[in-house]
Amino acid sequence: RWQRWQQHQRDASGMIQILRLVLSVLLLLIAAGSAESSADCRDVALAPSNELAGDNTFNQPELSVTFPINGANVQIVVRQDWAGLGLGCVLWPPALALAKVLAKRHPDLSGKHLLELGAGVGFVGLVAHRLGAQVTLTDRQSVLACTQQNVEANNATNRVAVAELDWFRPSRLGEWDLVVGSDLVYDEELFAPLLNTIRANSSPKTVLYLSGKKRYKRRFRSFVSLLAEQFDYTMLSNSNSSSGGGDGDVGDPDTYVAELRLKQA
C-alpha cells in the first residue's frame, strides 16, 4: 500500500511538471503574438508622425520640386492640402522614388498610356506627362479636386485626365501600357480591392510599378503574399529583391519600388 501511494505521488508530480511546461509554452506563444501585435499597433500610430516630424513641407500649400528628366532639371509644382484632406493630398517620398525609376527606365513615353492609382497630388503621373505619356490620374472622389489643381498648376490638361476610381467596384478605364501607384499599401482591407483594380486594368503587355515604405512589416509580407498569387514581381531595392539583390534604383532600404507583370494563365 505504501509503495502504491509513493507511485501515485510520483505520477501526480510528473503530471504537474508536464502541465507547468505546457502552460509555460502557451504563455510564451501568447506573449510573442502580443508583442508582434503591439509592435504593429505602435507602427500604425507612430510611423506617420515620425515621417512628419521635423518636415514642414507637408504643411506648405505649394512646393516647387526640381526633378531630373532626360538630363535636364524640370520644375514640378505640387499643391497640397494637409489641413483639409490630410494624407491624401501631400507628396510622400515613395512617389519620388517611383518617379525616379519611371524616368530612368522609360525616358520616352511618347504615345504610351499610363494610369496612376491613388494619385493624390499626382506627382508620378505628372512626371510621366513630362516624359510624353497620355496620363489618367485616379483617386477617391474627395481627393480629385486636389488632383485637378495639380494638373492645372503644371499646365498638363492637354494630356492628363482626372477620374474617380473606386477599388471596391473596380472597372476597366482603358488599355494601359503602364499602371503605377505609390504609398497604397497600408490598410489590409484594401489589399484585395487594390489588386483586383490593378488586374482589371492590366493585360499581358502592361508594365506595373508600385512603391511604398515598409512601415508595417507584417502587413507588407501579407500584401506580397497576395501579390504573388496574381503577378510576377521584382523588388527594385538595394536591400531586398526577389532576384537576390537590388539593381540600385532605390537607395532607401525601407522604401521599395516593385515592378509587376500579370501572370500568364
PDB file of C-alpha atoms in Angstrom:
ATOM      1  CA  ARG A   1       0.000   0.000   0.000  1.00  0.00           C
ATOM      2  CA  TRP A   2       2.860   2.359   0.881  1.00  0.00           C
ATOM      3  CA  GLN A   3       4.557   1.638  -2.452  1.00  0.00           C
ATOM      4  CA  ARG A   4       1.311   2.293  -4.345  1.00  0.00           C
ATOM      5  CA  TRP A   5       0.930   5.623  -2.564  1.00  0.00           C
ATOM      6  CA  GLN A   6       4.523   6.591  -3.421  1.00  0.00           C
ATOM      7  CA  GLN A   7       3.943   5.675  -7.084  1.00  0.00           C
ATOM      8  CA  HIS A   8       0.766   7.755  -7.102  1.00  0.00           C
ATOM      9  CA  GLN A   9       2.682  10.719  -5.714  1.00  0.00           C
ATOM     10  CA  ARG A  10       5.389  10.347  -8.353  1.00  0.00           C
ATOM     11  CA  ASP A  11       2.781  10.132 -11.121  1.00  0.00           C
ATOM     12  CA  ALA A  12       0.987  13.219  -9.805  1.00  0.00           C
ATOM     13  CA  SER A  13       4.254  15.137  -9.536  1.00  0.00           C
ATOM     14  CA  GLY A  14       5.163  14.211 -13.105  1.00  0.00           C
ATOM     15  CA  MET A  15       1.784  15.301 -14.395  1.00  0.00           C
ATOM     16  CA  ILE A  16       2.106  18.656 -12.611  1.00  0.00           C
ATOM     17  CA  GLN A  17       5.511  19.216 -14.229  1.00  0.00           C
ATOM     18  CA  ILE A  18       4.095  18.437 -17.666  1.00  0.00           C
ATOM     19  CA  LEU A  19       1.191  20.826 -17.106  1.00  0.00           C
ATOM     20  CA  ARG A  20       3.588  23.544 -15.980  1.00  0.00           C
ATOM     21  CA  LEU A  21       5.693  23.023 -19.098  1.00  0.00           C
ATOM     22  CA  VAL A  22       2.644  23.187 -21.367  1.00  0.00           C
ATOM     23  CA  LEU A  23       1.442  26.326 -19.598  1.00  0.00           C
ATOM     24  CA  SER A  24       4.854  27.962 -19.957  1.00  0.00           C
ATOM     25  CA  VAL A  25       4.902  27.254 -23.703  1.00  0.00           C
ATOM     26  CA  LEU A  26       1.387  28.651 -24.101  1.00  0.00           C
ATOM     27  CA  LEU A  27       2.326  31.807 -22.210  1.00  0.00           C
ATOM     28  CA  LEU A  28       5.401  32.279 -24.400  1.00  0.00           C
ATOM     29  CA  LEU A  29       3.329  31.908 -27.569  1.00  0.00           C
ATOM     30  CA  ILE A  30       0.727  34.373 -26.298  1.00  0.00           C
ATOM     31  CA  ALA A  31       3.438  36.858 -25.321  1.00  0.00           C
ATOM     32  CA  ALA A  32       5.104  36.567 -28.745  1.00  0.00           C
ATOM     33  CA  GLY A  33       1.821  37.150 -30.550  1.00  0.00           C
ATOM     34  CA  SER A  34       1.001  40.064 -28.302  1.00  0.00           C
ATOM     35  CA  ALA A  35       4.427  41.588 -28.877  1.00  0.00           C
ATOM     36  CA  GLU A  36       4.043  41.354 -32.660  1.00  0.00           C
ATOM     37  CA  SER A  37       0.553  42.818 -32.482  1.00  0.00           C
ATOM     38  CA  SER A  38       1.708  45.603 -30.165  1.00  0.00           C
ATOM     39  CA  ALA A  39       4.661  46.391 -32.419  1.00  0.00           C
ATOM     40  CA  ASP A  40       2.345  46.564 -35.411  1.00  0.00           C
ATOM     41  CA  CYS A  41      -0.004  48.877 -33.499  1.00  0.00           C
ATOM     42  CA  ARG A  42       2.908  51.073 -32.497  1.00  0.00           C
ATOM     43  CA  ASP A  43       3.976  51.236 -36.145  1.00  0.00           C
ATOM     44  CA  VAL A  44       0.475  52.296 -37.174  1.00  0.00           C
ATOM     45  CA  ALA A  45       0.388  55.000 -34.538  1.00  0.00           C
ATOM     46  CA  LEU A  46       3.935  56.291 -34.790  1.00  0.00           C
ATOM     47  CA  ALA A  47       5.154  55.795 -38.353  1.00  0.00           C
ATOM     48  CA  PRO A  48       3.205  58.641 -39.991  1.00  0.00           C
ATOM     49  CA  SER A  49       4.025  61.088 -37.200  1.00  0.00           C
ATOM     50  CA  ASN A  50       7.668  60.033 -37.292  1.00  0.00           C
ATOM     51  CA  GLU A  51       7.789  60.749 -41.008  1.00  0.00           C
ATOM     52  CA  LEU A  52       6.128  64.113 -40.485  1.00  0.00           C
ATOM     53  CA  ALA A  53       8.277  65.114 -37.510  1.00  0.00           C
ATOM     54  CA  GLY A  54      10.658  67.876 -38.457  1.00  0.00           C
ATOM     55  CA  ASP A  55       9.349  68.006 -42.030  1.00  0.00           C
ATOM     56  CA  ASN A  56       7.344  71.176 -42.559  1.00  0.00           C
ATOM     57  CA  THR A  57       6.908  70.524 -46.290  1.00  0.00           C
ATOM     58  CA  PHE A  58       3.620  68.741 -45.519  1.00  0.00           C
ATOM     59  CA  ASN A  59       2.212  71.997 -44.173  1.00  0.00           C
ATOM     60  CA  GLN A  60       3.264  74.048 -47.186  1.00  0.00           C
ATOM     61  CA  PRO A  61       0.364  74.712 -49.560  1.00  0.00           C
ATOM     62  CA  GLU A  62       2.674  74.727 -52.579  1.00  0.00           C
ATOM     63  CA  LEU A  63       6.032  73.178 -53.378  1.00  0.00           C
ATOM     64  CA  SER A  64       8.269  73.513 -56.392  1.00  0.00           C
ATOM     65  CA  VAL A  65      10.100  70.227 -56.859  1.00  0.00           C
ATOM     66  CA  THR A  66      13.202  70.114 -59.042  1.00  0.00           C
ATOM     67  CA  PHE A  67      13.238  66.766 -60.811  1.00  0.00           C
ATOM     68  CA  PRO A  68      15.784  65.416 -63.343  1.00  0.00           C
ATOM     69  CA  ILE A  69      14.262  64.280 -66.630  1.00  0.00           C
ATOM     70  CA  ASN A  70      16.489  63.183 -69.513  1.00  0.00           C
ATOM     71  CA  GLY A  71      19.451  65.213 -68.311  1.00  0.00           C
ATOM     72  CA  ALA A  72      17.511  68.400 -67.578  1.00  0.00           C
ATOM     73  CA  ASN A  73      16.091  69.677 -64.311  1.00  0.00           C
ATOM     74  CA  VAL A  74      12.402  70.479 -64.572  1.00  0.00           C
ATOM     75  CA  GLN A  75      10.144  72.148 -62.020  1.00  0.00           C
ATOM     76  CA  ILE A  76       7.008  70.324 -60.960  1.00  0.00           C
ATOM     77  CA  VAL A  77       4.510  72.289 -58.884  1.00  0.00           C
ATOM     78  CA  VAL A  78       2.886  70.376 -56.026  1.00  0.00           C
ATOM     79  CA  ARG A  79      -0.187  71.892 -54.399  1.00  0.00           C
ATOM     80  CA  GLN A  80      -1.001  70.306 -51.046  1.00  0.00           C
ATOM     81  CA  ASP A  81      -3.906  70.427 -48.621  1.00  0.00           C
ATOM     82  CA  TRP A  82      -2.705  68.836 -45.399  1.00  0.00           C
ATOM     83  CA  ALA A  83      -5.209  70.755 -43.250  1.00  0.00           C
ATOM     84  CA  GLY A  84      -8.213  69.912 -45.411  1.00  0.00           C
ATOM     85  CA  LEU A  85      -7.515  66.497 -46.954  1.00  0.00           C
ATOM     86  CA  GLY A  86      -4.665  65.196 -44.809  1.00  0.00           C
ATOM     87  CA  LEU A  87      -2.575  62.264 -46.061  1.00  0.00           C
ATOM     88  CA  GLY A  88      -4.312  62.095 -49.433  1.00  0.00           C
ATOM     89  CA  CYS A  89      -3.127  65.483 -50.662  1.00  0.00           C
ATOM     90  CA  VAL A  90       0.564  65.663 -49.767  1.00  0.00           C
ATOM     91  CA  LEU A  91       3.715  64.487 -51.525  1.00  0.00           C
ATOM     92  CA  TRP A  92       5.197  61.353 -49.953  1.00  0.00           C
ATOM     93  CA  PRO A  93       8.789  60.098 -50.553  1.00  0.00           C
ATOM     94  CA  PRO A  94       7.742  56.805 -52.250  1.00  0.00           C
ATOM     95  CA  ALA A  95       6.206  58.886 -55.052  1.00  0.00           C
ATOM     96  CA  LEU A  96       9.610  60.472 -55.655  1.00  0.00           C
ATOM     97  CA  ALA A  97      11.253  57.031 -55.665  1.00  0.00           C
ATOM     98  CA  LEU A  98       8.746  55.683 -58.196  1.00  0.00           C
ATOM     99  CA  ALA A  99       9.063  58.781 -60.414  1.00  0.00           C
ATOM    100  CA  LYS A 100      12.847  58.312 -60.388  1.00  0.00           C
ATOM    101  CA  VAL A 101      12.522  54.685 -61.529  1.00  0.00           C
ATOM    102  CA  LEU A 102       9.988  55.653 -64.186  1.00  0.00           C
ATOM    103  CA  ALA A 103      12.203  58.389 -65.622  1.00  0.00           C
ATOM    104  CA  LYS A 104      15.229  56.094 -65.639  1.00  0.00           C
ATOM    105  CA  ARG A 105      13.552  53.074 -67.205  1.00  0.00           C
ATOM    106  CA  HIS A 106      11.145  54.845 -69.552  1.00  0.00           C
ATOM    107  CA  PRO A 107      12.831  58.068 -70.719  1.00  0.00           C
ATOM    108  CA  ASP A 108      10.467  58.363 -73.687  1.00  0.00           C
ATOM    109  CA  LEU A 109       6.786  57.611 -73.099  1.00  0.00           C
ATOM    110  CA  SER A 110       5.511  59.288 -76.245  1.00  0.00           C
ATOM    111  CA  GLY A 111       2.378  57.523 -77.446  1.00  0.00           C
ATOM    112  CA  LYS A 112       2.086  55.469 -74.239  1.00  0.00           C
ATOM    113  CA  HIS A 113      -0.946  55.434 -71.951  1.00  0.00           C
ATOM    114  CA  LEU A 114      -0.363  55.479 -68.196  1.00  0.00           C
ATOM    115  CA  LEU A 115      -2.836  55.018 -65.351  1.00  0.00           C
ATOM    116  CA  GLU A 116      -1.998  56.199 -61.823  1.00  0.00           C
ATOM    117  CA  LEU A 117      -3.923  54.699 -58.889  1.00  0.00           C
ATOM    118  CA  GLY A 118      -4.427  56.625 -55.651  1.00  0.00           C
ATOM    119  CA  ALA A 119      -2.789  59.583 -57.349  1.00  0.00           C
ATOM    120  CA  GLY A 120      -3.328  62.267 -54.690  1.00  0.00           C
ATOM    121  CA  VAL A 121      -1.199  65.188 -55.857  1.00  0.00           C
ATOM    122  CA  GLY A 122      -0.433  63.166 -58.999  1.00  0.00           C
ATOM    123  CA  PHE A 123       3.338  63.563 -58.887  1.00  0.00           C
ATOM    124  CA  VAL A 124       4.226  60.303 -60.658  1.00  0.00           C
ATOM    125  CA  GLY A 125       1.663  60.933 -63.384  1.00  0.00           C
ATOM    126  CA  LEU A 126       2.920  64.491 -63.868  1.00  0.00           C
ATOM    127  CA  VAL A 127       6.455  63.158 -64.345  1.00  0.00           C
ATOM    128  CA  ALA A 128       5.074  60.674 -66.889  1.00  0.00           C
ATOM    129  CA  HIS A 129       3.410  63.605 -68.666  1.00  0.00           C
ATOM    130  CA  ARG A 130       6.802  65.305 -68.938  1.00  0.00           C
ATOM    131  CA  LEU A 131       8.124  62.068 -70.431  1.00  0.00           C
ATOM    132  CA  GLY A 132       5.468  62.238 -73.150  1.00  0.00           C
ATOM    133  CA  ALA A 133       2.746  59.905 -71.860  1.00  0.00           C
ATOM    134  CA  GLN A 134      -1.011  60.257 -72.091  1.00  0.00           C
ATOM    135  CA  VAL A 135      -1.956  60.065 -68.406  1.00  0.00           C
ATOM    136  CA  THR A 136      -5.081  59.350 -66.358  1.00  0.00           C
ATOM    137  CA  LEU A 137      -4.881  60.153 -62.641  1.00  0.00           C
ATOM    138  CA  THR A 138      -7.397  58.387 -60.390  1.00  0.00           C
ATOM    139  CA  ASP A 139      -8.379  58.584 -56.736  1.00  0.00           C
ATOM    140  CA  ARG A 140     -11.386  58.824 -54.427  1.00  0.00           C
ATOM    141  CA  GLN A 141     -13.933  61.493 -55.253  1.00  0.00           C
ATOM    142  CA  SER A 142     -12.987  63.517 -52.160  1.00  0.00           C
ATOM    143  CA  VAL A 143      -9.379  63.876 -53.379  1.00  0.00           C
ATOM    144  CA  LEU A 144      -9.975  64.640 -57.058  1.00  0.00           C
ATOM    145  CA  ALA A 145     -10.159  68.426 -56.571  1.00  0.00           C
ATOM    146  CA  CYS A 146      -6.605  68.304 -55.198  1.00  0.00           C
ATOM    147  CA  THR A 147      -5.502  66.162 -58.138  1.00  0.00           C
ATOM    148  CA  GLN A 148      -7.112  68.504 -60.663  1.00  0.00           C
ATOM    149  CA  GLN A 149      -5.453  71.545 -59.081  1.00  0.00           C
ATOM    150  CA  ASN A 150      -2.057  69.950 -59.565  1.00  0.00           C
ATOM    151  CA  VAL A 151      -2.777  69.112 -63.191  1.00  0.00           C
ATOM    152  CA  GLU A 152      -3.763  72.715 -63.869  1.00  0.00           C
ATOM    153  CA  ALA A 153      -0.823  74.129 -61.895  1.00  0.00           C
ATOM    154  CA  ASN A 154       1.533  72.218 -64.203  1.00  0.00           C
ATOM    155  CA  ASN A 155      -0.297  73.173 -67.432  1.00  0.00           C
ATOM    156  CA  ALA A 156      -0.857  69.476 -68.121  1.00  0.00           C
ATOM    157  CA  THR A 157      -4.536  69.426 -69.031  1.00  0.00           C
ATOM    158  CA  ASN A 158      -3.712  68.646 -72.667  1.00  0.00           C
ATOM    159  CA  ARG A 159      -2.560  65.081 -71.900  1.00  0.00           C
ATOM    160  CA  VAL A 160      -3.616  64.428 -68.299  1.00  0.00           C
ATOM    161  CA  ALA A 161      -7.155  63.418 -67.329  1.00  0.00           C
ATOM    162  CA  VAL A 162      -8.568  63.035 -63.822  1.00  0.00           C
ATOM    163  CA  ALA A 163     -11.122  60.346 -62.963  1.00  0.00           C
ATOM    164  CA  GLU A 164     -12.695  58.682 -59.934  1.00  0.00           C
ATOM    165  CA  LEU A 165     -11.873  55.007 -59.467  1.00  0.00           C
ATOM    166  CA  ASP A 166     -13.455  53.008 -56.642  1.00  0.00           C
ATOM    167  CA  TRP A 167     -11.319  49.975 -55.801  1.00  0.00           C
ATOM    168  CA  PHE A 168     -14.320  48.248 -54.259  1.00  0.00           C
ATOM    169  CA  ARG A 169     -16.080  48.473 -57.616  1.00  0.00           C
ATOM    170  CA  PRO A 170     -13.154  48.066 -59.994  1.00  0.00           C
ATOM    171  CA  SER A 171     -13.736  48.978 -63.600  1.00  0.00           C
ATOM    172  CA  ARG A 172     -11.513  48.938 -66.643  1.00  0.00           C
ATOM    173  CA  LEU A 173     -10.856  52.529 -67.642  1.00  0.00           C
ATOM    174  CA  GLY A 174      -8.918  51.761 -70.806  1.00  0.00           C
ATOM    175  CA  GLU A 175      -5.980  49.949 -72.341  1.00  0.00           C
ATOM    176  CA  TRP A 176      -2.783  50.771 -70.455  1.00  0.00           C
ATOM    177  CA  ASP A 177       0.872  50.435 -71.277  1.00  0.00           C
ATOM    178  CA  LEU A 178       1.765  51.286 -67.674  1.00  0.00           C
ATOM    179  CA  VAL A 179      -0.101  51.261 -64.356  1.00  0.00           C
ATOM    180  CA  VAL A 180       1.557  52.935 -61.361  1.00  0.00           C
ATOM    181  CA  GLY A 181       0.776  53.700 -57.731  1.00  0.00           C
ATOM    182  CA  SER A 182       2.711  54.966 -54.716  1.00  0.00           C
ATOM    183  CA  ASP A 183       2.098  54.508 -50.984  1.00  0.00           C
ATOM    184  CA  LEU A 184      -1.067  52.444 -51.483  1.00  0.00           C
ATOM    185  CA  VAL A 185      -0.242  49.501 -49.170  1.00  0.00           C
ATOM    186  CA  TYR A 186      -1.153  50.460 -45.603  1.00  0.00           C
ATOM    187  CA  ASP A 187      -4.641  49.078 -44.851  1.00  0.00           C
ATOM    188  CA  GLU A 188      -5.146  45.311 -45.073  1.00  0.00           C
ATOM    189  CA  GLU A 189      -8.799  45.777 -46.007  1.00  0.00           C
ATOM    190  CA  LEU A 190      -7.648  47.490 -49.208  1.00  0.00           C
ATOM    191  CA  PHE A 191      -5.188  44.796 -50.348  1.00  0.00           C
ATOM    192  CA  ALA A 192      -7.660  42.633 -52.278  1.00  0.00           C
ATOM    193  CA  PRO A 193      -9.621  45.580 -53.777  1.00  0.00           C
ATOM    194  CA  LEU A 194      -6.356  47.203 -54.879  1.00  0.00           C
ATOM    195  CA  LEU A 195      -5.079  44.048 -56.556  1.00  0.00           C
ATOM    196  CA  ASN A 196      -8.468  43.461 -58.196  1.00  0.00           C
ATOM    197  CA  THR A 197      -8.371  47.017 -59.564  1.00  0.00           C
ATOM    198  CA  ILE A 198      -4.842  46.539 -60.885  1.00  0.00           C
ATOM    199  CA  ARG A 199      -5.830  43.265 -62.513  1.00  0.00           C
ATOM    200  CA  ALA A 200      -8.926  44.832 -64.097  1.00  0.00           C
ATOM    201  CA  ASN A 201      -6.707  47.444 -65.757  1.00  0.00           C
ATOM    202  CA  SER A 202      -3.893  45.138 -66.810  1.00  0.00           C
ATOM    203  CA  SER A 203      -3.074  42.993 -69.795  1.00  0.00           C
ATOM    204  CA  PRO A 204      -0.050  40.807 -70.537  1.00  0.00           C
ATOM    205  CA  LYS A 205       1.674  43.800 -72.151  1.00  0.00           C
ATOM    206  CA  THR A 206       1.102  46.160 -69.200  1.00  0.00           C
ATOM    207  CA  VAL A 207       4.098  47.126 -67.053  1.00  0.00           C
ATOM    208  CA  LEU A 208       3.120  47.894 -63.460  1.00  0.00           C
ATOM    209  CA  TYR A 209       5.037  49.724 -60.749  1.00  0.00           C
ATOM    210  CA  LEU A 210       4.106  50.051 -57.079  1.00  0.00           C
ATOM    211  CA  SER A 211       6.131  51.917 -54.476  1.00  0.00           C
ATOM    212  CA  GLY A 212       5.823  52.364 -50.751  1.00  0.00           C
ATOM    213  CA  LYS A 213       7.547  52.363 -47.416  1.00  0.00           C
ATOM    214  CA  LYS A 214       7.871  49.216 -45.293  1.00  0.00           C
ATOM    215  CA  ARG A 215       6.229  50.745 -42.236  1.00  0.00           C
ATOM    216  CA  TYR A 216       4.290  47.663 -41.116  1.00  0.00           C
ATOM    217  CA  LYS A 217       6.384  44.581 -41.819  1.00  0.00           C
ATOM    218  CA  ARG A 218       3.673  42.003 -41.118  1.00  0.00           C
ATOM    219  CA  ARG A 219       1.243  43.828 -43.400  1.00  0.00           C
ATOM    220  CA  PHE A 220       3.888  44.168 -46.092  1.00  0.00           C
ATOM    221  CA  ARG A 221       4.546  40.408 -46.022  1.00  0.00           C
ATOM    222  CA  SER A 222       0.812  39.759 -46.220  1.00  0.00           C
ATOM    223  CA  PHE A 223       0.458  42.038 -49.243  1.00  0.00           C
ATOM    224  CA  VAL A 224       3.420  40.467 -51.059  1.00  0.00           C
ATOM    225  CA  SER A 225       1.900  37.020 -50.461  1.00  0.00           C
ATOM    226  CA  LEU A 226      -1.363  38.111 -52.100  1.00  0.00           C
ATOM    227  CA  LEU A 227       0.517  39.891 -54.860  1.00  0.00           C
ATOM    228  CA  ALA A 228       2.480  36.767 -55.777  1.00  0.00           C
ATOM    229  CA  GLU A 229      -0.736  34.840 -56.467  1.00  0.00           C
ATOM    230  CA  GLN A 230      -1.593  37.034 -59.452  1.00  0.00           C
ATOM    231  CA  PHE A 231       1.599  38.802 -60.523  1.00  0.00           C
ATOM    232  CA  ASP A 232       5.243  38.109 -61.193  1.00  0.00           C
ATOM    233  CA  TYR A 233       7.251  40.811 -59.453  1.00  0.00           C
ATOM    234  CA  THR A 234      10.728  42.132 -58.800  1.00  0.00           C
ATOM    235  CA  MET A 235      11.616  44.396 -55.888  1.00  0.00           C
ATOM    236  CA  LEU A 236      13.839  47.220 -57.100  1.00  0.00           C
ATOM    237  CA  SER A 237      15.797  47.937 -53.940  1.00  0.00           C
ATOM    238  CA  ASN A 238      19.376  47.866 -52.761  1.00  0.00           C
ATOM    239  CA  SER A 239      18.470  45.647 -49.812  1.00  0.00           C
ATOM    240  CA  ASN A 240      15.579  43.438 -50.897  1.00  0.00           C
ATOM    241  CA  SER A 241      14.960  41.919 -54.277  1.00  0.00           C
ATOM    242  CA  SER A 242      13.183  38.784 -55.400  1.00  0.00           C
ATOM    243  CA  SER A 243      16.139  38.221 -57.723  1.00  0.00           C
ATOM    244  CA  GLY A 244      18.621  38.229 -54.860  1.00  0.00           C
ATOM    245  CA  GLY A 245      19.812  41.820 -54.645  1.00  0.00           C
ATOM    246  CA  GLY A 246      18.783  45.230 -55.795  1.00  0.00           C
ATOM    247  CA  ASP A 247      19.667  46.977 -59.015  1.00  0.00           C
ATOM    248  CA  GLY A 248      20.355  50.351 -57.452  1.00  0.00           C
ATOM    249  CA  ASP A 249      17.162  52.094 -58.499  1.00  0.00           C
ATOM    250  CA  VAL A 250      16.063  52.722 -54.901  1.00  0.00           C
ATOM    251  CA  GLY A 251      18.533  53.962 -52.297  1.00  0.00           C
ATOM    252  CA  ASP A 252      16.441  53.834 -49.109  1.00  0.00           C
ATOM    253  CA  PRO A 253      16.280  50.258 -47.714  1.00  0.00           C
ATOM    254  CA  ASP A 254      12.853  50.973 -46.191  1.00  0.00           C
ATOM    255  CA  THR A 255      11.402  52.235 -49.474  1.00  0.00           C
ATOM    256  CA  TYR A 256      10.578  49.799 -52.235  1.00  0.00           C
ATOM    257  CA  VAL A 257       9.582  50.009 -55.855  1.00  0.00           C
ATOM    258  CA  ALA A 258       8.141  46.804 -57.284  1.00  0.00           C
ATOM    259  CA  GLU A 259       7.882  46.019 -60.975  1.00  0.00           C
ATOM    260  CA  LEU A 260       4.924  43.726 -61.723  1.00  0.00           C
ATOM    261  CA  ARG A 261       3.670  41.703 -64.638  1.00  0.00           C
ATOM    262  CA  LEU A 262       0.352  39.883 -64.824  1.00  0.00           C
ATOM    263  CA  LYS A 263       0.871  36.126 -64.578  1.00  0.00           C
ATOM    264  CA  GLN A 264       0.023  34.179 -67.686  1.00  0.00           C
ATOM    265  CA  ALA A 265      -2.823  31.681 -67.370  1.00  0.00           C
TER     266      ALA A 265
END
